[in-house]
PDB file of C-alpha atoms in Angstrom:
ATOM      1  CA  UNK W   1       0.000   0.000   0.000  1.00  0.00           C
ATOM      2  CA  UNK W   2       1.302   3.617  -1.316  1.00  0.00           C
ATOM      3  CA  UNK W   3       2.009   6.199   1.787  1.00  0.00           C
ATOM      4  CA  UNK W   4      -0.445   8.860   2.563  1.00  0.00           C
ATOM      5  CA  UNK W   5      -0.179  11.905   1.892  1.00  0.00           C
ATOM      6  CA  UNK W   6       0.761  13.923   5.465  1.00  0.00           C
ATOM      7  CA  UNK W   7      -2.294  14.674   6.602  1.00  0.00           C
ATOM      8  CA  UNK W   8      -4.112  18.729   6.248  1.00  0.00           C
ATOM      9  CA  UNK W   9      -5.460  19.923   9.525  1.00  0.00           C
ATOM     10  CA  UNK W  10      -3.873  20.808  12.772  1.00  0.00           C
ATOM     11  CA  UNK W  11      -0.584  20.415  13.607  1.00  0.00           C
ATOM     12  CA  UNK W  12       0.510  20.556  16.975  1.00  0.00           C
ATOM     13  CA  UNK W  13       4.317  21.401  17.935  1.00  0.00           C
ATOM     14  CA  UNK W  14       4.484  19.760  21.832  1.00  0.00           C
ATOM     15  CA  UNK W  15       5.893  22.647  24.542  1.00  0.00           C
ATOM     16  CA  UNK W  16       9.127  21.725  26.356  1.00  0.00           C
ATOM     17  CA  UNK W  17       8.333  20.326  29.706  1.00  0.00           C
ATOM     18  CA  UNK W  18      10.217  17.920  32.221  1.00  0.00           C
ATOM     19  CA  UNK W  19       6.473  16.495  33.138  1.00  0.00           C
ATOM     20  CA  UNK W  20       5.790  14.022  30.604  1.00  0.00           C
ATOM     21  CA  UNK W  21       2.449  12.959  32.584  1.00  0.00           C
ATOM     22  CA  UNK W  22       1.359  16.506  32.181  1.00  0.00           C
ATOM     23  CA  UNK W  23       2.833  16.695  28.281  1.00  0.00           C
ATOM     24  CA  UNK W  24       0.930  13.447  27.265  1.00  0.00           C
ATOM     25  CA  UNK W  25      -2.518  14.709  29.077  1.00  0.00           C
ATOM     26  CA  UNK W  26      -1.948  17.933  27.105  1.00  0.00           C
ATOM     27  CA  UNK W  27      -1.369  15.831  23.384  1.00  0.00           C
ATOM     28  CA  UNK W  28      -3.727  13.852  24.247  1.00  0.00           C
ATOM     29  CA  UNK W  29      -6.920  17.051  24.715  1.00  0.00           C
ATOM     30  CA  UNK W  30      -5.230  18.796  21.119  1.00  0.00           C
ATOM     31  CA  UNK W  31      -5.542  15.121  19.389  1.00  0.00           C
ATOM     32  CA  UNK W  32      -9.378  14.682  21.156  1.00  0.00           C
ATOM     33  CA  UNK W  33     -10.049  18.147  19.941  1.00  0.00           C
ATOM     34  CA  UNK W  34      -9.361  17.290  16.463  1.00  0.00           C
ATOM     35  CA  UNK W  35      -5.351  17.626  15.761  1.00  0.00           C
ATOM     36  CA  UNK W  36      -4.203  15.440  12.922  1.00  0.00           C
ATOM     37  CA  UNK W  37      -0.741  15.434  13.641  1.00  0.00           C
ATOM     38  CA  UNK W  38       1.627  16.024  16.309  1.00  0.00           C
ATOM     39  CA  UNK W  39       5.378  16.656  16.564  1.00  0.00           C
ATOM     40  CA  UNK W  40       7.537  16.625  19.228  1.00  0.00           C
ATOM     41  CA  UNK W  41       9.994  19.297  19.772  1.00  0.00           C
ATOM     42  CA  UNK W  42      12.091  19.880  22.615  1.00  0.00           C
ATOM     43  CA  UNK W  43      15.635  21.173  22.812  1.00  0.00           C
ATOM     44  CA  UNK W  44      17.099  20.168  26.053  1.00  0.00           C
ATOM     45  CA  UNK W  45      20.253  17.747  26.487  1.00  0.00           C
ATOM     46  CA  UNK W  46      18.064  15.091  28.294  1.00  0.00           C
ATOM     47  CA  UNK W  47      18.397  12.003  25.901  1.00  0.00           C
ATOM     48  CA  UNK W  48      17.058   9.773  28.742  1.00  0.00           C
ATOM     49  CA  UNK W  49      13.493  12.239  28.931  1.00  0.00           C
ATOM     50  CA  UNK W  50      13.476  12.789  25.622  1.00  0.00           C
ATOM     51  CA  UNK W  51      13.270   9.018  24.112  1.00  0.00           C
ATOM     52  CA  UNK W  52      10.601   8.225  26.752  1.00  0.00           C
ATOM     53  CA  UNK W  53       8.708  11.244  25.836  1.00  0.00           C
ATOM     54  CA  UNK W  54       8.597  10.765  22.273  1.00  0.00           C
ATOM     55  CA  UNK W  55       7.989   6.682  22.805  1.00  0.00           C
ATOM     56  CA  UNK W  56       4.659   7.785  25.202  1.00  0.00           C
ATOM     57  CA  UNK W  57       3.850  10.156  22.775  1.00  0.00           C
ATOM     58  CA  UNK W  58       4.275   7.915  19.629  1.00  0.00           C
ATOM     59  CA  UNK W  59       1.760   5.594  21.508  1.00  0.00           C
ATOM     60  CA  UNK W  60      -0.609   7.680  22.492  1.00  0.00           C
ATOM     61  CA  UNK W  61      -1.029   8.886  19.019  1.00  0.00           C
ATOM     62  CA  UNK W  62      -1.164   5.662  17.326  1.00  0.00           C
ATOM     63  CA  UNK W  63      -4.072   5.821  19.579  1.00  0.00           C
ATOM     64  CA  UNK W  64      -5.610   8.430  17.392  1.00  0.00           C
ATOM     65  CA  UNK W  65      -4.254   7.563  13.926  1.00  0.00           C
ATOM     66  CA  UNK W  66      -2.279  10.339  14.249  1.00  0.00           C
ATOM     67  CA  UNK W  67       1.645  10.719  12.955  1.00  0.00           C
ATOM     68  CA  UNK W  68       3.934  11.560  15.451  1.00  0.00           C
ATOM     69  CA  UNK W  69       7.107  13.515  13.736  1.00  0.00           C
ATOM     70  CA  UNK W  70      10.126  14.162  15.642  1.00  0.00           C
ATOM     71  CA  UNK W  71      11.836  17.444  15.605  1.00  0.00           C
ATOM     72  CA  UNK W  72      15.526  18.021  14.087  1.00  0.00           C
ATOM     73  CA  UNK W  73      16.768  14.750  15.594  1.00  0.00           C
ATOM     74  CA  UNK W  74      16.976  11.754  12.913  1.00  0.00           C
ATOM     75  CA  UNK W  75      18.648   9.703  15.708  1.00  0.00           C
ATOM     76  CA  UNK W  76      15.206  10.006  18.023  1.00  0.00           C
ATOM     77  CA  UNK W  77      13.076   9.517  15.486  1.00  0.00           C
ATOM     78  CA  UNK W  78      14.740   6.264  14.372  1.00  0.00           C
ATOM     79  CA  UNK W  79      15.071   5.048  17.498  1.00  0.00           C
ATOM     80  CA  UNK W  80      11.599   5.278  18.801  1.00  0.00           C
ATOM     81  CA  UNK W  81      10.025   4.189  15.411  1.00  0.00           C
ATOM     82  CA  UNK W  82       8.363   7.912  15.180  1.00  0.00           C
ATOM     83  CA  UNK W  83       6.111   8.030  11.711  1.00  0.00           C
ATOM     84  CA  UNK W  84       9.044  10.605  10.331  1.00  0.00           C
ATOM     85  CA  UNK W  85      11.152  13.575  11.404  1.00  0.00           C
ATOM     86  CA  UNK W  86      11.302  17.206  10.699  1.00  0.00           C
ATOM     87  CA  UNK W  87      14.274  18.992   9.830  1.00  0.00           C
ATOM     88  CA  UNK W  88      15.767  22.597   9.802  1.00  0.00           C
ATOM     89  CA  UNK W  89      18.405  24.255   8.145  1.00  0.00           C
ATOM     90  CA  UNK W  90      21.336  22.563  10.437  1.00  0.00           C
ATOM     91  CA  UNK W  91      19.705  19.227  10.645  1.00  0.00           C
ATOM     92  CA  UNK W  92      21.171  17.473   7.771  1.00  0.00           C
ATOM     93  CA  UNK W  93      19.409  16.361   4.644  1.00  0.00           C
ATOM     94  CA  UNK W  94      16.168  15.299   3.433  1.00  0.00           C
ATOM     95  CA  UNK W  95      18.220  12.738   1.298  1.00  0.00           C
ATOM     96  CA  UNK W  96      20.102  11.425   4.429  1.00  0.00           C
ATOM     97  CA  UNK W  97      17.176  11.091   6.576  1.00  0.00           C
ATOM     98  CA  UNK W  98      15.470   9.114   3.700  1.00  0.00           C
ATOM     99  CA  UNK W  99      17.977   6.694   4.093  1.00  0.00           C
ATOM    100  CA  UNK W 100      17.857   6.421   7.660  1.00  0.00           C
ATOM    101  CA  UNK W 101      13.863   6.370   7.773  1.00  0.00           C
ATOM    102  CA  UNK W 102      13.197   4.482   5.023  1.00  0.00           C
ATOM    103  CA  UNK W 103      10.250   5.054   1.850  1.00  0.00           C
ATOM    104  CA  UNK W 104       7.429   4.528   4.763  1.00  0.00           C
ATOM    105  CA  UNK W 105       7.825   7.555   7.216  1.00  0.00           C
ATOM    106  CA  UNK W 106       7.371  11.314   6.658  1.00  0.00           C
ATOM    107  CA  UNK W 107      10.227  13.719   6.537  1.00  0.00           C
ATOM    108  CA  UNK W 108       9.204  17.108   6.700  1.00  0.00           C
ATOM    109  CA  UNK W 109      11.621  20.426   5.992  1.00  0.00           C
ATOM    110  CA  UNK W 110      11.765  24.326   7.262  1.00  0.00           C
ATOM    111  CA  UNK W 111      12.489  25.934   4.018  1.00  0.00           C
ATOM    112  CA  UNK W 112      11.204  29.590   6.265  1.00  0.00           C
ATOM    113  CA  UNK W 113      11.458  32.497   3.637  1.00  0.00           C
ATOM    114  CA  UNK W 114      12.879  30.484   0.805  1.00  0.00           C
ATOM    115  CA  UNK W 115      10.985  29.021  -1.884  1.00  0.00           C
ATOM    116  CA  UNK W 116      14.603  27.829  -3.620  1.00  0.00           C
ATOM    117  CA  UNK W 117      14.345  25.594  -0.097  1.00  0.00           C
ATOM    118  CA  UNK W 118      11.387  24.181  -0.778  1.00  0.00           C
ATOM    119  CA  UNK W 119      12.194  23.468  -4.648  1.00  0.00           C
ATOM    120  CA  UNK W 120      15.384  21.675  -3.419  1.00  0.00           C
ATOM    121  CA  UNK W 121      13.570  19.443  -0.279  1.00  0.00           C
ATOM    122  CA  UNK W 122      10.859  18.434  -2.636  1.00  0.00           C
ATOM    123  CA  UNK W 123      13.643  17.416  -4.680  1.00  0.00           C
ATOM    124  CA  UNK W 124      15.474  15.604  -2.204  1.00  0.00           C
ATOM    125  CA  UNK W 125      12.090  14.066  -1.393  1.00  0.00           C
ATOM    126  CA  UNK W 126      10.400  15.985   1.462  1.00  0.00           C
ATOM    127  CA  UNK W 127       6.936  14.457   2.181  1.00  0.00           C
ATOM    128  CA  UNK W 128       5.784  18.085   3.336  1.00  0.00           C
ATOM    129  CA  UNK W 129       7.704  22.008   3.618  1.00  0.00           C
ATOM    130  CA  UNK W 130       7.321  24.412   6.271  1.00  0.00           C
ATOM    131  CA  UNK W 131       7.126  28.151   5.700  1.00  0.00           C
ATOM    132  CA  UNK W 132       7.190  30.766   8.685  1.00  0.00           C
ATOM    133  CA  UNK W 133       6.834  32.580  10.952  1.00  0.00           C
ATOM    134  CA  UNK W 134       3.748  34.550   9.219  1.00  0.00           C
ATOM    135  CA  UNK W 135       2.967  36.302  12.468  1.00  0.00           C
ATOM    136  CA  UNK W 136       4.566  37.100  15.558  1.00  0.00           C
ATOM    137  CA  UNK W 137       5.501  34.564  17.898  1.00  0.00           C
ATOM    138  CA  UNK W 138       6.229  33.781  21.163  1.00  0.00           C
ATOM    139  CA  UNK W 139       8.087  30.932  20.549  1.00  0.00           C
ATOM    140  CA  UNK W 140      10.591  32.267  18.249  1.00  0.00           C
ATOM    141  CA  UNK W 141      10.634  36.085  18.519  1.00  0.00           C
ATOM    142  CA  UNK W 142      12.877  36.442  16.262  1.00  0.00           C
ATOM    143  CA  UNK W 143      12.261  35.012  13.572  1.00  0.00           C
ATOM    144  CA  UNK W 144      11.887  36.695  10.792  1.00  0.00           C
ATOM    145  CA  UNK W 145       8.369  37.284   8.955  1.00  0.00           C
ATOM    146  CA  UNK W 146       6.752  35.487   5.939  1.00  0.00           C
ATOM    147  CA  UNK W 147       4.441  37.125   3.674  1.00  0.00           C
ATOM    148  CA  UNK W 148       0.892  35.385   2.466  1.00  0.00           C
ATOM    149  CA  UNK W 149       2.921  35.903  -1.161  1.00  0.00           C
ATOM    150  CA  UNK W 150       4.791  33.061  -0.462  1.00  0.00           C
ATOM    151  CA  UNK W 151       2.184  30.717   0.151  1.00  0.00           C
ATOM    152  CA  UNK W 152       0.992  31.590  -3.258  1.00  0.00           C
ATOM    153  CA  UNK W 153       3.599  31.197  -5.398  1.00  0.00           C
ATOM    154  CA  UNK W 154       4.383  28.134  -3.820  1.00  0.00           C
ATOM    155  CA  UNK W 155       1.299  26.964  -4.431  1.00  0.00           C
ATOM    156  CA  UNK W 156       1.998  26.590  -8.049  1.00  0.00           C
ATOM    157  CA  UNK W 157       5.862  25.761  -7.611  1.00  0.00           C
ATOM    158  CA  UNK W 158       5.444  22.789  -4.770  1.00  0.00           C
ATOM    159  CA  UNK W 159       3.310  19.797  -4.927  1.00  0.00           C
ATOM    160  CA  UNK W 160       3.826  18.571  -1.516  1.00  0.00           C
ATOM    161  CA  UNK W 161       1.812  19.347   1.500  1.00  0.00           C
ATOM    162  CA  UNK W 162       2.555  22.758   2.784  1.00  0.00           C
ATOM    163  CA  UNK W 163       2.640  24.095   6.574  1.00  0.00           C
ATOM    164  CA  UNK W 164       2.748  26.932   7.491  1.00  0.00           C
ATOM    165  CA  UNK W 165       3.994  28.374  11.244  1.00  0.00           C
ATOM    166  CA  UNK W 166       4.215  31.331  13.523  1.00  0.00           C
ATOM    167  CA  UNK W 167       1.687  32.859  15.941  1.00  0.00           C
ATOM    168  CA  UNK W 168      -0.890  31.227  14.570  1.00  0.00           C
ATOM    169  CA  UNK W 169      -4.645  31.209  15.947  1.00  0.00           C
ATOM    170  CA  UNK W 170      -8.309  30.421  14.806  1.00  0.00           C
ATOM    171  CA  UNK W 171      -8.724  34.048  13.571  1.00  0.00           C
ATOM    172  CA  UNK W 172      -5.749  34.902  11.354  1.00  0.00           C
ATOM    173  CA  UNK W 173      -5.581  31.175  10.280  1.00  0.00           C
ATOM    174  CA  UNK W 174      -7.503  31.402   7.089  1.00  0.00           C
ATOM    175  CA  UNK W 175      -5.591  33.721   5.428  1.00  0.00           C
ATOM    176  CA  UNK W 176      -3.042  31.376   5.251  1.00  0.00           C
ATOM    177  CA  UNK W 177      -5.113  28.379   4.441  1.00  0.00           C
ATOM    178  CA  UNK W 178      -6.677  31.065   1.142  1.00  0.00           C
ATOM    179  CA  UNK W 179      -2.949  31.535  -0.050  1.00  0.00           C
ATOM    180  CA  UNK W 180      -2.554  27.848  -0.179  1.00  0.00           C
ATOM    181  CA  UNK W 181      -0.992  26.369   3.043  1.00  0.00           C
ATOM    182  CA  UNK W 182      -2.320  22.681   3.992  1.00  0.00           C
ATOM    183  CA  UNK W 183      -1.824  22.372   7.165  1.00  0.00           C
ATOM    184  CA  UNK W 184      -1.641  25.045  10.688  1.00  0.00           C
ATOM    185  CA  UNK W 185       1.363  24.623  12.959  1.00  0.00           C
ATOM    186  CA  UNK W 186       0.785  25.696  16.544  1.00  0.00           C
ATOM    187  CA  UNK W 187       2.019  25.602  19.604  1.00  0.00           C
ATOM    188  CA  UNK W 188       1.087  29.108  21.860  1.00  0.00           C
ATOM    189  CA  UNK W 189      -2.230  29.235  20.704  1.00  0.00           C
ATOM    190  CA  UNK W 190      -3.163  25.452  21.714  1.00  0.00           C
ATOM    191  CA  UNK W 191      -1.339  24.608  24.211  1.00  0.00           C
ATOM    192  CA  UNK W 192      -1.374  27.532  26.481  1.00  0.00           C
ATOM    193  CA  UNK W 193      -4.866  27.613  25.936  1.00  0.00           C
ATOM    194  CA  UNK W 194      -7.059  27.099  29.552  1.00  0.00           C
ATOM    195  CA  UNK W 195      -8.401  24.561  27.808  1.00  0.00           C
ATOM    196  CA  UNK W 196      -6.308  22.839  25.107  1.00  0.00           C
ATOM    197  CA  UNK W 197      -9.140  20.405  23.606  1.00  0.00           C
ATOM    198  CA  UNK W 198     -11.393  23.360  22.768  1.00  0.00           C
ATOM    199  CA  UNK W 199      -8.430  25.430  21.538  1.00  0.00           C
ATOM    200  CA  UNK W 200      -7.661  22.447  18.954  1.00  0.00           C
ATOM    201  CA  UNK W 201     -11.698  22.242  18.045  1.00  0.00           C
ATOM    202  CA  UNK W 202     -11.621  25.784  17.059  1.00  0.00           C
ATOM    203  CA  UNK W 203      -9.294  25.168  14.341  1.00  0.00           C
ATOM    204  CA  UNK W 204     -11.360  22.446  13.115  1.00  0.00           C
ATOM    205  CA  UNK W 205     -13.988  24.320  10.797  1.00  0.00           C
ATOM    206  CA  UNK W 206     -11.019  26.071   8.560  1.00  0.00           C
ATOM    207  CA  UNK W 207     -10.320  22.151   7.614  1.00  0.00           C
ATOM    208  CA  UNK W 208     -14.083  21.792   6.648  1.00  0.00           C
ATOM    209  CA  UNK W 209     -15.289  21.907   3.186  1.00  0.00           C
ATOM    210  CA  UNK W 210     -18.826  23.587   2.648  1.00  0.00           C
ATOM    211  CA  UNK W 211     -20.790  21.406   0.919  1.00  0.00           C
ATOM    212  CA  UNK W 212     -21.865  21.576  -2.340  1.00  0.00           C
ATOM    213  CA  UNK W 213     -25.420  22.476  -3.426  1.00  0.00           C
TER     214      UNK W 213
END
């Protein structure tokens, strides 16, 4: 059986956190509320936390049918049996990670401002691209901002999944979903939501077609 395609919808990027009881109750209200996949980022030295994190995780999703990606580390993702990994700039190569992975899992690629990024991951066999940060975030501060524009012309130019990231909530969202991204990367406006199963609901009707008379 072919792959899918990496799903459209919500995507939720996990906060950092030493509490993985409190980490998997929090995945576990964005997948109820509707998420359709999940990746796992944190950036701390704790290999030990990390690997049981991301095994928990991996389970719980395969709970939902959801993919569970691993952020920038090939290693974890391989090791845990994650559905794929997601890499930056620094993080070494789609082609490498194809390699390591295998033709069955998803590896996804931050191309940020840079449609000649995108072009070359597709290339190198990217299942999806990431463009950001299209609004201000508290994540990354300083990142620099994306214009809708890109979304557009990439639209045309890239014929894998696109995501699209940065300080993204239920009400700017569909501007970004018109200029052609597939699928909503968030992390503030989820999880530090007071209640993170409703915040991942109210993403939900942007992913729903109207139907046709």
């Amino acid at each position: 059986m072919p792959k899918l395609a990496f799903p459209s919808g919500l995507y939720a990027i996990t906060p950092e956190t030493a509490d993985t009881a409190r980490l998997l109750a929090q995945v576990e209200a964005a997948l109820a509320g509707g998420a359709a996949a999940v990746q796992y980022r944190d950036k701390s030295g704790d290999v030990a936390r990390r690997h049981e994190q991301a095994s928990e995780l991996l389970a719980l999703c395969q709970r939902f049918n959801a993919p569970l990606i691993i952020n920038d580390d090939l290693r974890l993702a391989d090791l845990c049996g994650a559905d794929g990994v997601h890499l930056g700039r620094d993080d070494g190569s789609v082609a490498k990670a194809r390699v390591i992975l295998g033709p069955d899992k998803f590896i996804g690629a931050s191309c940020y401002q840079s449609l000649e990024l995108a072009r070359a991951a597709q290339d190198e066999g990217a299942d999806y691209i990431a463009f950001g940060s299209f609004y201000p975030s508290a994540t990354k501060p300083q990142a620099m901002r994306v214009e809708t524009a890109l979304l557009h012309a990439a639209r045309s130019a890239i014929h894998v999944p696109i995501v699209a990231i940065g300080g993204i909530t239920p009400v700017n969202a569909a501007a970004l979903l018109d200029a052609g991204a597939d699928s909503l990367a968030v992390l503030s406006a989820l999880f530090d939501a007071p209640d993170i199963r409703a915040a991942a609901h109210a993403f939900k009707p942007l992913f729903v077609s109207e139907p046709e008379d």
